Amino acid sequence: FKVDMNRPLITVGPGTGIAPFRSILNEKIYKFNLKENYLYFGCRSKIKDYYFENEWSKMQEDLPGSIQV
């Protein structure tokens, strides 16, 4: 699918995986420095299911306001 890199993005991973969103959000945030991106995904247990937690936290620290998880 085509993503407009000049607009905020809302992504939803309802149990189908978040890896594609990881790459899209990385590009939007680090290459284009765009803020106001949102990622929603299902997570039964933070310990077992919170995939890429360190990366999401780093994005939030590097560019405050860039992503809400």
Coordinates of N, CA and C in Angstrom, one line a residue:
F1 N 0.8 -1.2 0.0 CA 0.0 0.0 0.0 C 0.9 1.2 0.0
K2 N 0.3 2.4 -0.4 CA 1.1 3.6 -0.5 C 0.8 4.5 0.7
V3 N 1.9 5.0 1.3 CA 1.9 5.8 2.5 C 2.3 7.2 2.1
D4 N 1.5 8.2 2.5 CA 1.8 9.6 2.3 C 2.7 10.0 3.4
M5 N 4.0 10.2 3.1 CA 5.0 10.5 4.1 C 4.9 11.9 4.7
N6 N 4.0 12.7 4.2 CA 3.8 14.1 4.7 C 2.7 14.2 5.7
R7 N 2.0 13.2 6.0 CA 0.8 13.2 6.9 C 1.0 12.3 8.1
P8 N 0.4 12.6 9.2 CA 0.5 11.7 10.4 C -0.2 10.4 10.0
L9 N 0.2 9.3 10.7 CA -0.3 8.0 10.3 C -0.8 7.3 11.6
I10 N -2.0 6.6 11.4 CA -2.6 5.8 12.4 C -2.5 4.4 11.9
T11 N -1.8 3.5 12.7 CA -1.7 2.1 12.3 C -2.3 1.2 13.3
V12 N -2.9 0.1 12.8 CA -3.6 -0.8 13.7 C -3.2 -2.2 13.4
G13 N -2.6 -2.9 14.4 CA -2.2 -4.3 14.2 C -3.1 -5.2 15.1
P14 N -4.3 -5.7 14.6 CA -5.2 -6.5 15.4 C -4.8 -7.9 15.5
G15 N -3.6 -8.2 15.8 CA -3.2 -9.6 15.9 C -2.6 -10.2 14.7
T16 N -2.3 -9.4 13.7 CA -1.8 -9.8 12.4 C -0.3 -9.5 12.3
G17 N 0.3 -8.8 13.3 CA 1.7 -8.5 13.3 C 1.9 -7.0 13.1
I18 N 3.0 -6.5 13.6 CA 3.3 -5.1 13.5 C 4.6 -4.8 12.8
A19 N 5.3 -5.8 12.3 CA 6.6 -5.7 11.6 C 6.5 -4.7 10.5
P20 N 5.5 -4.8 9.6 CA 5.4 -3.8 8.5 C 5.3 -2.3 9.0
F21 N 4.5 -2.1 10.1 CA 4.4 -0.8 10.6 C 5.7 -0.3 11.2
R22 N 6.5 -1.2 11.7 CA 7.8 -0.9 12.3 C 8.7 -0.2 11.3
S23 N 8.7 -0.8 10.1 CA 9.6 -0.2 9.0 C 9.0 1.1 8.5
I24 N 7.7 1.2 8.3 CA 7.1 2.5 7.9 C 7.3 3.6 8.9
L25 N 7.0 3.3 10.1 CA 7.2 4.3 11.2 C 8.6 4.7 11.4
N26 N 9.5 3.8 11.3 CA 11.0 4.2 11.3 C 11.3 5.2 10.3
E27 N 10.9 4.9 9.1 CA 11.2 5.8 8.0 C 10.5 7.2 8.2
K28 N 9.3 7.2 8.5 CA 8.5 8.5 8.7 C 9.2 9.3 9.8
I29 N 9.6 8.6 10.9 CA 10.1 9.4 12.1 C 11.5 9.8 11.9
Y30 N 12.4 8.9 11.5 CA 13.8 9.2 11.4 C 14.2 9.8 10.1
K31 N 13.7 9.5 9.0 CA 14.1 10.0 7.7 C 13.3 11.3 7.4
F32 N 12.0 11.4 7.7 CA 11.2 12.6 7.4 C 10.9 13.4 8.6
N33 N 11.3 13.0 9.8 CA 11.1 13.7 11.1 C 9.7 14.1 11.3
L34 N 8.7 13.2 11.0 CA 7.3 13.5 11.1 C 6.8 13.0 12.5
K35 N 6.0 13.9 13.1 CA 5.4 13.6 14.4 C 3.9 13.2 14.2
E36 N 3.3 12.9 15.4 CA 1.9 12.5 15.4 C 1.6 11.2 14.7
N37 N 2.3 10.2 15.0 CA 2.0 8.9 14.4 C 1.5 8.0 15.6
Y38 N 0.6 7.1 15.2 CA -0.1 6.3 16.3 C 0.0 4.8 15.9
L39 N 0.3 4.0 16.9 CA 0.4 2.5 16.6 C -0.5 1.9 17.7
Y40 N -1.5 1.1 17.2 CA -2.4 0.4 18.1 C -2.2 -1.1 17.8
F41 N -2.0 -1.9 18.8 CA -1.9 -3.4 18.6 C -2.3 -4.1 19.8
G42 N -2.8 -5.3 19.6 CA -3.2 -6.2 20.7 C -2.0 -6.7 21.5
C43 N -2.2 -6.8 22.8 CA -1.1 -7.2 23.6 C -1.7 -7.8 24.9
R44 N -1.6 -9.1 25.1 CA -2.2 -9.7 26.3 C -1.3 -9.6 27.5
S45 N 0.0 -9.6 27.2 CA 1.0 -9.5 28.3 C 2.2 -8.7 27.8
K46 N 2.5 -7.7 28.6 CA 3.6 -6.8 28.2 C 4.9 -7.6 28.1
I47 N 5.1 -8.5 29.0 CA 6.3 -9.3 29.1 C 6.5 -10.2 27.8
K48 N 5.4 -10.8 27.4 CA 5.4 -11.8 26.3 C 5.1 -11.2 24.9
D49 N 4.2 -10.2 24.9 CA 3.7 -9.7 23.6 C 4.0 -8.3 23.1
Y50 N 4.7 -7.5 23.9 CA 5.0 -6.2 23.6 C 6.3 -6.1 22.7
Y51 N 6.1 -6.5 21.4 CA 7.2 -6.6 20.5 C 7.8 -5.2 20.2
F52 N 9.1 -5.2 20.1 CA 9.9 -4.0 19.7 C 9.7 -2.9 20.8
E53 N 9.5 -3.3 22.0 CA 9.3 -2.3 23.1 C 10.4 -1.3 23.1
N54 N 11.7 -1.8 23.1 CA 12.8 -0.9 23.2 C 12.9 0.1 22.0
E55 N 12.5 -0.4 20.8 CA 12.5 0.5 19.7 C 11.5 1.6 19.8
W56 N 10.3 1.2 20.2 CA 9.2 2.2 20.4 C 9.6 3.3 21.4
S57 N 10.2 2.8 22.5 CA 10.6 3.7 23.6 C 11.7 4.6 23.1
K58 N 12.6 4.1 22.3 CA 13.7 4.9 21.7 C 13.2 6.0 20.8
M59 N 12.2 5.6 20.0 CA 11.6 6.6 19.1 C 10.9 7.7 19.9
Q60 N 10.3 7.4 21.0 CA 9.6 8.4 21.8 C 10.6 9.3 22.5
E61 N 11.8 8.7 22.9 CA 12.8 9.5 23.5 C 13.6 10.4 22.5
D62 N 13.9 9.8 21.3 CA 14.6 10.6 20.3 C 13.8 11.8 19.8
L63 N 12.6 11.6 19.5 CA 11.7 12.6 19.0 C 10.4 12.7 19.7
P64 N 10.3 13.4 20.9 CA 9.1 13.4 21.6 C 7.9 13.9 20.8
G65 N 6.8 13.2 20.9 CA 5.6 13.5 20.1 C 5.6 12.8 18.8
S66 N 6.6 12.0 18.5 CA 6.7 11.3 17.2 C 5.8 10.2 17.0
I67 N 5.6 9.4 18.2 CA 4.8 8.2 18.1 C 4.1 8.0 19.4
Q68 N 2.9 7.5 19.4 CA 2.1 7.0 20.6 C 1.9 5.6 20.3
V69 N 2.2 4.7 21.3 CA 2.1 3.3 21.2 C 1.1 2.9 22.3

